[in-house]
Structure formats: structure tokens, C-alpha cells
């Protein structure tokens, strides 16, 4: 497969998704060290690991298999987390993207519940369906992560099942172990309804008060 993911800047009212660069590292180091209690099933680098983490993401990006983003809060101008497009699949033609996954996502505790996650997912899904013309977007999480599963379901993605021993576990203390992954998806036919649902959710955070 020759398709190479290239993620442009995606801007909303609450968050701007900027292609990840080392200039985001200082902000991400601060974000990563906020209350880490919500990261139980998600690997988030410690402050001193952020530079290496960015290097690793950029190395993956160089293969064309990943388009990593910094999530920049428009309220503060600071990077408060990351996300990415990855695992591009071209089934019908080498130059036509048919499916992609949204993953590698984490947010600082202070940005959770602020609408940033909902709008980031909206921007990513909108670009995947409206600009790339994909037929499907996947979202996966550790099957034990009820909080993440609820957040993905709230986006409007459909639960498809649990893939057993699907990938490595990122839970601290589980090095060398595999995890079960809960897989969700949004298809092109479902996107209009999902889009309306996300627009309504984001509007609750952006409407004048």
C-alpha cells in the first residue's frame, strides 16, 4: 500500500488540532502531569518522557501510517493533549483511502469534560468522511476501560465487539501482557446522524451563557 497519511490543521471553536511537533512538548509535559488518575488504562508519558514520545510519534508519521496531532485549547493557547489518525486502509485502489482509525488520544485532566474531546472527534471524523471520503472510521480502547468506552459511544460510534488479546497492554505493571480491545466504528452511512449528534454536543459548550 502506498497511501501516506497527511493530517492538515483542523480548527474548531474550542480546539485546534495541529500536526504534532517538538514545539508542543513543553505544554504536553505540563498537561501529562496533571491529575493522572484518569489514565488508568491509557499510557501517557511522564513529563521527562515527552520529548522521546514526540520523537516516536514523528518516526511513525514518517512511515505514512500515522498522522499525529497536538490538541491545542483555544481558551489558553496551550497544547492539552494529543490524538492521531492511523492505520490507513486502501482496499479498492492504492490511492483511495477507504478506512482509518482515530487513536493515540489523551487529554489533560483539566481539559476533560470541557467539550474539547467532542470537538476534536468531530473535526477528525468530518475530515475523514468529508475530505478523504472514507467508508469507515475505527475507534478502539482497552475493553476494561469503561470510561473510554462510554466516551466513544457518546460520540455516536457503534460498538462492534471485543477483539481478544488484540494488542499490547498499556496499563502500568502489565508490561509483556496483551489486552482485549473494544472496537467501535462509524460508517459513511452513519456519519450524518453522528455529525448532528456531535454538533449538538459541541454547541452546549460554545453557546452564549
Coordinates of C-alpha atoms in Angstrom, one line a residue:
X1 CA 0.0 0.0 0.0
X2 CA 1.4 3.4 -1.0
X3 CA -1.1 5.7 0.7
X4 CA 0.6 8.1 3.1
X5 CA -1.5 9.9 5.8
X6 CA -1.1 13.6 5.9
X7 CA -3.2 15.4 8.5
X8 CA -3.8 19.2 8.0
X9 CA -4.5 21.7 10.7
X10 CA -8.2 21.2 11.8
X11 CA -9.7 24.2 13.7
X12 CA -12.9 24.4 15.7
X13 CA -14.2 26.8 18.4
X14 CA -12.8 25.0 21.4
X15 CA -9.7 23.2 20.0
X16 CA -7.3 23.4 17.1
X17 CA -5.6 20.2 16.0
X18 CA -2.1 21.0 14.9
X19 CA 0.3 18.4 13.4
X20 CA 2.5 17.3 16.3
X21 CA 5.9 19.0 16.6
X22 CA 8.5 19.4 19.2
X23 CA 7.3 22.9 19.9
X24 CA 4.3 21.3 21.6
X25 CA 6.5 19.3 24.1
X26 CA 6.7 21.8 26.9
X27 CA 2.9 22.2 27.0
X28 CA 2.4 18.4 26.8
X29 CA 4.8 17.8 29.6
X30 CA 2.7 20.1 31.9
X31 CA -0.6 18.5 30.6
X32 CA 0.7 15.0 31.2
X33 CA 1.5 15.7 34.9
X34 CA -2.0 16.9 35.8
X35 CA -4.2 14.5 37.8
X36 CA -3.1 11.2 36.3
X37 CA -5.9 9.2 37.9
X38 CA -7.9 9.2 34.7
X39 CA -5.1 7.5 32.8
X40 CA -5.6 4.0 34.4
X41 CA -5.9 2.2 31.0
X42 CA -4.1 4.7 28.8
X43 CA -0.4 5.1 28.6
X44 CA 0.5 8.8 28.9
X45 CA 4.2 9.8 29.0
X46 CA 5.7 11.4 32.1
X47 CA 7.0 14.9 31.7
X48 CA 10.5 13.7 31.2
X49 CA 9.4 11.2 28.6
X50 CA 7.6 13.7 26.3
X51 CA 10.5 14.5 24.0
X52 CA 11.1 10.8 23.4
X53 CA 7.3 10.3 22.9
X54 CA 7.2 13.0 20.3
X55 CA 10.2 11.5 18.5
X56 CA 8.5 8.1 18.4
X57 CA 5.3 9.6 17.0
X58 CA 7.2 11.6 14.4
X59 CA 9.0 8.4 13.4
X60 CA 5.7 6.6 13.0
X61 CA 4.4 9.6 10.9
X62 CA 7.4 9.3 8.6
X63 CA 6.2 5.8 7.6
X64 CA 2.9 7.3 6.4
X65 CA 0.9 5.1 8.8
X66 CA 0.2 7.8 11.4
X67 CA -0.8 11.5 11.4
X68 CA -0.3 12.7 15.0
X69 CA -1.8 15.9 16.4
X70 CA -1.4 18.1 19.4
X71 CA -4.8 19.2 20.8
X72 CA -4.4 23.0 21.4
X73 CA -7.0 24.6 23.6
X74 CA -8.2 27.9 22.1
X75 CA -9.1 29.2 25.5
X76 CA -5.5 29.0 26.7
X77 CA -3.4 28.6 23.5
X78 CA -1.7 25.6 25.1
X79 CA -1.4 22.0 24.0
X80 CA -3.6 20.0 26.4
X81 CA -3.3 16.5 24.8
X82 CA -2.7 14.5 21.6
X83 CA -4.7 12.4 19.1
X84 CA -4.0 10.9 15.7
X85 CA -5.2 9.3 12.5
X86 CA -3.6 6.0 11.9
X87 CA -3.8 2.6 10.2
X88 CA -4.9 3.8 6.8
X89 CA -6.5 1.1 4.7
X90 CA -6.9 1.2 0.9
X91 CA -8.9 -1.7 -0.3
X92 CA -10.3 -0.7 -3.7
X93 CA -7.4 1.4 -5.0
X94 CA -3.9 2.3 -3.8
X95 CA -4.6 6.0 -3.8
X96 CA -8.1 5.9 -2.3
X97 CA -8.4 5.8 1.5
X98 CA -11.3 3.5 2.5
X99 CA -10.8 3.3 6.2
X100 CA -8.8 4.9 9.0
X101 CA -8.6 4.8 12.8
X102 CA -8.6 7.5 15.4
X103 CA -6.4 6.7 18.3
X104 CA -3.3 7.6 20.4
X105 CA -5.6 10.0 22.3
X106 CA -5.1 11.5 25.8
X107 CA -6.1 14.8 27.4
X108 CA -5.0 16.7 30.4
X109 CA -7.4 16.3 33.4
X110 CA -8.3 20.0 33.2
X111 CA -9.4 19.6 29.5
X112 CA -11.7 16.6 30.1
X113 CA -15.4 17.4 30.2
X114 CA -14.9 20.8 28.5
X115 CA -16.1 19.8 25.0
X116 CA -12.5 19.6 23.7
X117 CA -12.7 15.8 23.2
X118 CA -16.1 16.0 21.5
X119 CA -15.0 18.8 19.1
X120 CA -11.7 17.0 18.4
X121 CA -13.5 13.9 17.4
X122 CA -15.9 15.9 15.3
X123 CA -13.1 17.6 13.4
X124 CA -11.3 14.3 12.8
X125 CA -14.4 12.5 11.7
X126 CA -15.5 15.4 9.5
X127 CA -12.2 15.4 7.7
X128 CA -12.1 11.7 7.3
X129 CA -15.6 11.5 5.8
X130 CA -15.9 14.8 4.0
X131 CA -12.4 15.4 2.8
X132 CA -10.9 11.9 2.4
X133 CA -14.2 10.2 1.6
X134 CA -13.6 7.2 3.8
X135 CA -16.2 4.5 4.2
X136 CA -15.3 3.7 7.8
X137 CA -13.6 5.2 10.9
X138 CA -12.5 2.9 13.7
X139 CA -12.0 3.7 17.4
X140 CA -10.6 1.2 19.9
X141 CA -9.9 1.1 23.6
X142 CA -8.9 -1.3 26.3
X143 CA -12.0 -3.4 26.9
X144 CA -11.8 -2.8 30.6
X145 CA -11.8 1.0 30.2
X146 CA -15.5 1.7 30.9
X147 CA -14.9 5.5 30.9
X148 CA -13.3 5.5 27.5
X149 CA -15.9 3.1 26.1
X150 CA -18.6 5.5 27.3
X151 CA -16.9 8.5 25.7
X152 CA -16.5 6.7 22.4
X153 CA -20.2 5.6 22.5
X154 CA -21.2 9.2 23.3
X155 CA -19.6 10.3 20.0
X156 CA -22.1 8.1 18.2
X157 CA -19.8 5.3 17.3
X158 CA -21.3 1.8 17.2
X159 CA -19.8 -1.0 19.4
X160 CA -18.8 -3.9 17.3
X161 CA -17.4 -6.3 19.8
X162 CA -14.2 -7.2 21.7
X163 CA -11.1 -8.4 20.0
X164 CA -9.4 -10.8 22.4
X165 CA -5.6 -10.5 23.0
X166 CA -5.6 -7.9 20.3
X167 CA -2.7 -5.7 21.2
X168 CA -0.2 -4.9 24.0
X169 CA -1.5 -3.6 27.3
X170 CA -0.5 0.0 28.2
X171 CA -1.6 -0.4 31.8
X172 CA 1.3 0.3 34.3
X173 CA 2.6 -3.0 35.6
X174 CA 1.3 -5.0 32.7
X175 CA 4.4 -5.0 30.5
X176 CA 4.6 -8.1 28.3
X177 CA 0.9 -8.7 28.5
X178 CA -1.8 -8.5 25.9
X179 CA -5.1 -6.7 26.2
X180 CA -8.6 -7.2 24.9
X181 CA -9.7 -4.3 22.8
X182 CA -13.3 -3.0 22.4
X183 CA -13.8 -1.8 18.9
X184 CA -16.2 0.8 17.7
X185 CA -16.8 2.3 14.3
X186 CA -18.7 5.0 12.4
X187 CA -19.6 4.3 8.7
X188 CA -20.2 6.8 6.0
X189 CA -23.9 6.0 6.1
X190 CA -24.0 6.8 9.8
X191 CA -21.9 9.9 9.6
X192 CA -24.7 12.4 9.0
X193 CA -26.5 11.3 12.2
X194 CA -23.3 11.2 14.1
X195 CA -22.3 14.6 12.8
X196 CA -25.5 16.1 14.1
X197 CA -25.0 14.5 17.5
X198 CA -21.5 15.9 17.8
X199 CA -22.5 19.3 16.6
X200 CA -25.2 19.4 19.3
X201 CA -22.8 18.3 22.0
X202 CA -20.2 20.9 21.0
X203 CA -22.9 23.6 20.9
X204 CA -23.6 23.0 24.6
X205 CA -20.1 24.2 25.3
X206 CA -19.9 27.0 22.8
X207 CA -23.4 28.6 23.1
X208 CA -23.5 32.0 24.8
X209 CA -24.4 31.9 28.5

